[in-house]
Coordinates of C-alpha atoms and ligand atoms in Angstrom, one line a residue:
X187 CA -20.3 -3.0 -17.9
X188 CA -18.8 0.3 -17.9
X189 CA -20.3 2.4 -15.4
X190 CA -21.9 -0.1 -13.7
X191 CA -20.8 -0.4 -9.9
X192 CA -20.4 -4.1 -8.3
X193 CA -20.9 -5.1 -4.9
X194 CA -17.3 -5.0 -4.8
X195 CA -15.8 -2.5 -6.9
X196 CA -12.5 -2.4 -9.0
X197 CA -11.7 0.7 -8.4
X198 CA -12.6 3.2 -5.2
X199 CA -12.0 6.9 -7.5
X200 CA -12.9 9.0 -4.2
X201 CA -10.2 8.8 -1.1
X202 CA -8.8 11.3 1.3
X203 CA -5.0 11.1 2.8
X204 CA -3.0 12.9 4.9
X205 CA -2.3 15.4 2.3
X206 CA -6.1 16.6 3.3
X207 CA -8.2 15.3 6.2
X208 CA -7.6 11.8 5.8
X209 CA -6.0 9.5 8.7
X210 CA -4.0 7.4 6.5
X211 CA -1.0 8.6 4.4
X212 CA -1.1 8.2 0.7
X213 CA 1.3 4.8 1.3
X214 CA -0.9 3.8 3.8
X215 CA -4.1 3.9 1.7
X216 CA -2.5 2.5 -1.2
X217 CA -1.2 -0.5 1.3
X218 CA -4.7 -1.2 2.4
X219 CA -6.3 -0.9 -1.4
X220 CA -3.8 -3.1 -2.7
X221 CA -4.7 -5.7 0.7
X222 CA -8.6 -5.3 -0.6
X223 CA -7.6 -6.7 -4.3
X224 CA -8.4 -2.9 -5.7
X225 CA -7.3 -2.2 -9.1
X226 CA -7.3 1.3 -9.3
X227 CA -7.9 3.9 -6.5
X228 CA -8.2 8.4 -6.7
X229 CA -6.4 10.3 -4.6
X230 CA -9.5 13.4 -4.3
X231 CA -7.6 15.5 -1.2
X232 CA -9.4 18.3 -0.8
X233 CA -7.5 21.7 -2.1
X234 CA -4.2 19.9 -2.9
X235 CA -2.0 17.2 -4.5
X236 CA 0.8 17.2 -2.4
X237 CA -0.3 13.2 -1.7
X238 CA -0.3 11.9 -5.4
X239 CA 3.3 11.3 -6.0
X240 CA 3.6 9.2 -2.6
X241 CA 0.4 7.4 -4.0
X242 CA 1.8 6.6 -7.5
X243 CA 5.3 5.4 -5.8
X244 CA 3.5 3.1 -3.7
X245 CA 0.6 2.1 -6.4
X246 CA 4.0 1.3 -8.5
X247 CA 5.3 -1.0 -6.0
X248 CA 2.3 -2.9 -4.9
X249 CA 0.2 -2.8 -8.8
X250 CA -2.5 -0.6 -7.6
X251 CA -3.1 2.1 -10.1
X252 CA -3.8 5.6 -9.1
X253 CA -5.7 8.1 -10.7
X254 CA -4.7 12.0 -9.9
X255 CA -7.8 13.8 -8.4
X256 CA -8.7 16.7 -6.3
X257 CA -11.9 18.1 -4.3
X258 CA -13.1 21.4 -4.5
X259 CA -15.4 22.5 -2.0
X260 CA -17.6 25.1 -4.5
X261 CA -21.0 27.6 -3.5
X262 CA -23.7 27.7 -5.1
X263 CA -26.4 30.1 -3.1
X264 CA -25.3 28.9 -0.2
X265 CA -25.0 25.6 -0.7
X266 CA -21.8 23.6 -0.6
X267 CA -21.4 21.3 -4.1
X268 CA -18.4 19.3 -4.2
X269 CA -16.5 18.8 -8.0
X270 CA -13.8 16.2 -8.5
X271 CA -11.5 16.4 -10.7
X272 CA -9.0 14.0 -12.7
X273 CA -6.0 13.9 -14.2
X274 CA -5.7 17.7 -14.0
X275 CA -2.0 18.4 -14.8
X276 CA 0.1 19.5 -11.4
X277 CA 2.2 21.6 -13.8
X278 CA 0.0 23.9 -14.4
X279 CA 0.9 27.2 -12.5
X280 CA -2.6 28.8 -12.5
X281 CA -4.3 25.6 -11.3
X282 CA -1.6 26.0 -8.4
X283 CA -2.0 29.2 -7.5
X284 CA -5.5 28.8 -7.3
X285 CA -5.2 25.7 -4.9
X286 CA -2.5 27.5 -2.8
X287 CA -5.5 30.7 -2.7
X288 CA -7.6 27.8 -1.9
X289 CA -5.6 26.7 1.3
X290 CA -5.1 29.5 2.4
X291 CA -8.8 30.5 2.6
X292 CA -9.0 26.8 4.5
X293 CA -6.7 28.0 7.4
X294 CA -8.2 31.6 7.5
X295 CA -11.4 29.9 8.0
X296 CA -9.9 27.6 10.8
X297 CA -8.5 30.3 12.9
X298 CA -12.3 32.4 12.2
X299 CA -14.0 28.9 13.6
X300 CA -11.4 28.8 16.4
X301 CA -12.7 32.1 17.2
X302 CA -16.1 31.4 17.1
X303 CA -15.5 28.2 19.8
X304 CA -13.5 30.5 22.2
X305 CA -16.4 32.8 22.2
X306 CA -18.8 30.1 23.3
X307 CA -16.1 29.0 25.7
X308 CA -14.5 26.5 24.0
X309 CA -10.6 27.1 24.2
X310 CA -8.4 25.2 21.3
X311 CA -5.4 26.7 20.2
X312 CA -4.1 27.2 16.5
X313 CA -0.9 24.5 17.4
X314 CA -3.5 21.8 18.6
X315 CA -4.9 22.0 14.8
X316 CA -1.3 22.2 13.5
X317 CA -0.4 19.3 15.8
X318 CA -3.2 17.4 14.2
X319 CA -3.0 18.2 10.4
X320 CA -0.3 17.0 9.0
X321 CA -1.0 17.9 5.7
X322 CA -1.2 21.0 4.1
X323 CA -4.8 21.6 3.4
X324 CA -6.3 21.9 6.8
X325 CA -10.0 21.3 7.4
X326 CA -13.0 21.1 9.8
X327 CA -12.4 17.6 10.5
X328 CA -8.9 18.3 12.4
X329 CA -11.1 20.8 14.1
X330 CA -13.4 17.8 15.0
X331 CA -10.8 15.7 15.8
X332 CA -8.9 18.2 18.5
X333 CA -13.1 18.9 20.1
X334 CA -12.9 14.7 20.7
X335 CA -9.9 14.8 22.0
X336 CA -10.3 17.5 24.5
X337 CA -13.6 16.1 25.7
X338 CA -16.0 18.3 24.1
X339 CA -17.5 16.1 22.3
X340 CA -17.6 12.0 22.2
X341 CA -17.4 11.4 18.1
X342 CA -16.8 13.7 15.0
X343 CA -20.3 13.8 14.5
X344 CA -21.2 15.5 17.7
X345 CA -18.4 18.0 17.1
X346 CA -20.4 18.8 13.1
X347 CA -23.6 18.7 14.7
X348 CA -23.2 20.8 18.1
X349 CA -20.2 23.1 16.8
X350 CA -18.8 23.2 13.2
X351 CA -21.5 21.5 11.2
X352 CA -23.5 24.1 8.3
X353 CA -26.1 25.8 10.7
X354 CA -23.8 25.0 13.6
X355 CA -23.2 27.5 16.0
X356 CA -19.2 28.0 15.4
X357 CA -19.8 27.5 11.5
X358 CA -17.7 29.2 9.3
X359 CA -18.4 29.4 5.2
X360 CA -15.7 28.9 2.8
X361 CA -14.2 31.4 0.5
X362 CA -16.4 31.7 -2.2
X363 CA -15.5 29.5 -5.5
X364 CA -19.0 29.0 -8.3
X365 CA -19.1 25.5 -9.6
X366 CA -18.4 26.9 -12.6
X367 CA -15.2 28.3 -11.7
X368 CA -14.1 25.0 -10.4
X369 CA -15.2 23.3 -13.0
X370 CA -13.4 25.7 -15.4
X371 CA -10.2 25.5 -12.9
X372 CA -9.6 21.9 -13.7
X373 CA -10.4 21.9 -17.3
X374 CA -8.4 24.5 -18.1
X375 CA -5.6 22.3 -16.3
X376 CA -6.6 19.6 -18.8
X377 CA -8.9 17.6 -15.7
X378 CA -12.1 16.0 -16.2
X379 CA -14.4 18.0 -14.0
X380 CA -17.3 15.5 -12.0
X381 CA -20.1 16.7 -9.6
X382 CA -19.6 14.8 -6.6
X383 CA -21.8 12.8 -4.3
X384 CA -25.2 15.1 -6.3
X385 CA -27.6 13.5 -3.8
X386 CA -26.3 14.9 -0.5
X387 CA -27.8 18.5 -2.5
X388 CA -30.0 17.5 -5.1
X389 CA -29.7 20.3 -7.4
X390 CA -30.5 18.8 -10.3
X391 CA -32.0 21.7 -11.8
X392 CA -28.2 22.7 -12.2
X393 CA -27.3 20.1 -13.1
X394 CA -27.7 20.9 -17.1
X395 CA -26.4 24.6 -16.8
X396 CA -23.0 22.8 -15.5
X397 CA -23.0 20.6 -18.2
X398 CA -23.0 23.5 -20.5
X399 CA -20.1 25.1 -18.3
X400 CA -18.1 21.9 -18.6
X401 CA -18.8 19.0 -16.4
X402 CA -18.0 15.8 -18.1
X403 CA -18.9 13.5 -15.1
X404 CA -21.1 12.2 -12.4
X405 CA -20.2 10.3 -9.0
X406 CA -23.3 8.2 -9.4
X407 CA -21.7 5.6 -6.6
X408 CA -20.7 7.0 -3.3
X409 CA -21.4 6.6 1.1
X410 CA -24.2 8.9 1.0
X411 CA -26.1 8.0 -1.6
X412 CA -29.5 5.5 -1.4
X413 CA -30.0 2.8 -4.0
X414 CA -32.5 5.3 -5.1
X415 CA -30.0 8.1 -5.6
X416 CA -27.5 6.0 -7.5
X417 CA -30.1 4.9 -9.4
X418 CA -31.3 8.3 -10.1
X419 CA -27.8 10.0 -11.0
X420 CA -27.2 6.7 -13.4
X421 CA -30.3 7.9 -15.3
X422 CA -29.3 11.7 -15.3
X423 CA -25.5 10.5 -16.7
X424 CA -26.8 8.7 -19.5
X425 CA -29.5 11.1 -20.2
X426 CA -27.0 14.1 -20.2
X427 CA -24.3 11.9 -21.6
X428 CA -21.8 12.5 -18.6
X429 CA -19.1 9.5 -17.5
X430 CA -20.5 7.7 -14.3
X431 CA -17.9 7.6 -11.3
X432 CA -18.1 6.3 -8.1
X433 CA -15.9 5.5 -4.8
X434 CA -16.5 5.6 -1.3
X435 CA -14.8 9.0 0.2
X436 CA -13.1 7.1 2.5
X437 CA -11.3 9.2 5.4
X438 CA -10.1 6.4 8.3
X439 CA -12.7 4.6 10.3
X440 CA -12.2 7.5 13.3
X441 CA -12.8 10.1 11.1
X442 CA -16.0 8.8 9.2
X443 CA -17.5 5.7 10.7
X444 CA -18.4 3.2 8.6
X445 CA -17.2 4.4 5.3
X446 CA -15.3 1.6 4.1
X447 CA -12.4 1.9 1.3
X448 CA -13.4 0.0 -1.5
X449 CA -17.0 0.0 0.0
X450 CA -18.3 1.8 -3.1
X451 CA -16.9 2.6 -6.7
X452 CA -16.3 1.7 -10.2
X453 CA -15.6 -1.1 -12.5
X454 CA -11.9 -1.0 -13.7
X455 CA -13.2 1.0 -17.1
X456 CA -14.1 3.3 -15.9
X457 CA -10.7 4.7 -14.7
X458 CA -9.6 4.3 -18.5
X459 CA -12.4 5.9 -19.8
X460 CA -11.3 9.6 -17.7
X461 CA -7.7 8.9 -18.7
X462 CA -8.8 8.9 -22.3
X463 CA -10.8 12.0 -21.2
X464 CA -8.0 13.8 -19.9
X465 CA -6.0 13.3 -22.8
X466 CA -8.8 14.5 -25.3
X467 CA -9.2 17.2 -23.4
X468 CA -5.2 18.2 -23.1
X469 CA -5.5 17.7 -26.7
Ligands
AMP566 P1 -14.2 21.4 5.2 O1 -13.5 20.9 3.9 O2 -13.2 22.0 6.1 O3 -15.4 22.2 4.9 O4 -14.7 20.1 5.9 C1 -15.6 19.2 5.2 C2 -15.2 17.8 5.5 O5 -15.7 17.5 6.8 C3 -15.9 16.8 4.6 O6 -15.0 16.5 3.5 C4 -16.1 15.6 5.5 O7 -14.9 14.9 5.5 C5 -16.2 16.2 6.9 N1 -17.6 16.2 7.4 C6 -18.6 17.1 7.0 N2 -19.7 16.9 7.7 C7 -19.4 15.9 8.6 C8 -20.2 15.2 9.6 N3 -21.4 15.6 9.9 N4 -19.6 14.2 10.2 C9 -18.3 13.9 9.9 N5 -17.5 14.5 9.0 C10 -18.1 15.5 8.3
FE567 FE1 -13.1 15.6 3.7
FE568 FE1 -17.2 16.0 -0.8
ZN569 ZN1 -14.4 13.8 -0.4

């Protein structure tokens, strides 16, 4: 049934690469989606979409299909809310000037958290990050990564909690985007705009006025959601007549323990059902 997610899924539409703060590069995932038996997988790299054209080589080769997505990290009072978005077209020169703004903001931020550690005596240089991210949209995760690896910390975890987590001592916020102007920044580049993983923020009260502003979708399936949650955004969806998404926002093992790819998502449908979306909406 469209919609509906399966104890194993078709098709994992939330995954970070290389391009973003992902361990594996976009071949790589695509190797180990097509070894699962996945159908269809999204590339969501936060910020950028330098990773889809390795992803739809390799989906080519190995008859994994691969849906275009990106992440955009959003504020709303204060509080981060995530929207994905599909299909969006690469071409279009606003939507990449706005993600190059975007990145930039990212490794302004990363040198102000680097600052922010030194002062608390915690000494990590600007070339250990570089040395770390290899693709162009850096994030706190490589910042995570370089605190395990120094000794700082034992996992990722510690480093969110004790340093860079929201609250965290060395915490940074991002540069300021609404959810409607994300949402607005994909559809204009012909994307379908989805609220991602709602029940890590539960602003459901918003959910309505981004409806209004454009949201088409839901990620109804996804690591940090309970049964109850899913259950609860499935409800919302049909109520607000939004398309239900779902995938796992795999990283790599080290970077989010746990988080398996494939380990939540979609039926294959679904993935034809934001294609049809797209093109409605490029109409
Ligand atoms: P940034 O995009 O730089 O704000 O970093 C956010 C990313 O950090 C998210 O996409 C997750 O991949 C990761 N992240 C956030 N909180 C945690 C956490 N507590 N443990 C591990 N990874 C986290
Ligand atoms: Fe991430
Ligand atoms: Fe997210
Ligand atoms: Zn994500």
């Amino acid at each position: 049934m469209t919609g509906k997610s399966s104890r194993f899924p078709e098709a994992d539409l939330h995954c970070h690469t290389t391009s973003s703060d992902g361990l594996l590069t976009p071949r790589e995932l695509v190797q180990a989606a097509s070894k699962l038996g996945l159908k269809a997988v999204g590339i969501t790299d936060h910020d950028t979409i330098s990773g889809w054209n390795e992803a739809v080589a390799a989906g080519e080769e190995l008859d994994v299909e691969i849906l275009r997505g990106i992440e955009l990290n959003t504020d709303w009072n204060g509080i981060e809310v995530h929207i994905l978005g599909y299909e969006p077209s690469g071409e279009s020169i606003p939507f990449q000037e706005k993600l190059r703004e975007l990145r930039e903001g990212r490794s302004n931020r990363i040198i102000k958290i680097l600052g922010r550690l030194h002062d608390m005596n915690v000494k990590i240089a600007p070339e250990e990050i570089k040395a770390i991210a290899q693709g162009e949209s850096i994030g706190r995760p490589h910042v995570a990564q370089v605190l395990v690896q120094r000794g700082y910390v034992e996992t990722i975890k510690e480093a969110f909690d004790q340093y860079i987590g929201t609250g965290a001592p060395a915490y940074v916020p991002h540069l300021k985007l609404t959810p409607e102007e994300g949402i607005n920044l994909i559809r204009t580049a012909g994307g379908v705009a989805v609220l991602a993983h709602p029940g890590i923020n539960q602003l459901d009260h918003q959910i309505l006025p981004w409806v209004k502003a454009g949201l088409q979708g839901i990620e109804v399936s996804h690591s940090d959601h309970t049964p109850e949650d899913e259950q609860h955004y499935r409800s919302l969806a049909k109520l607000y007549r939004l398309i239900m998404t779902g995938g796992s926002d795999f990283h790599g093992e080290e970077c989010k323990p746990g988080v398996k790819l494939g380990g939540w998502g979609v039926s294959y449908e679904v993935t034809e059902e934001i294609r049809e979306l797209a093109i409605t909406s490029k109409r």
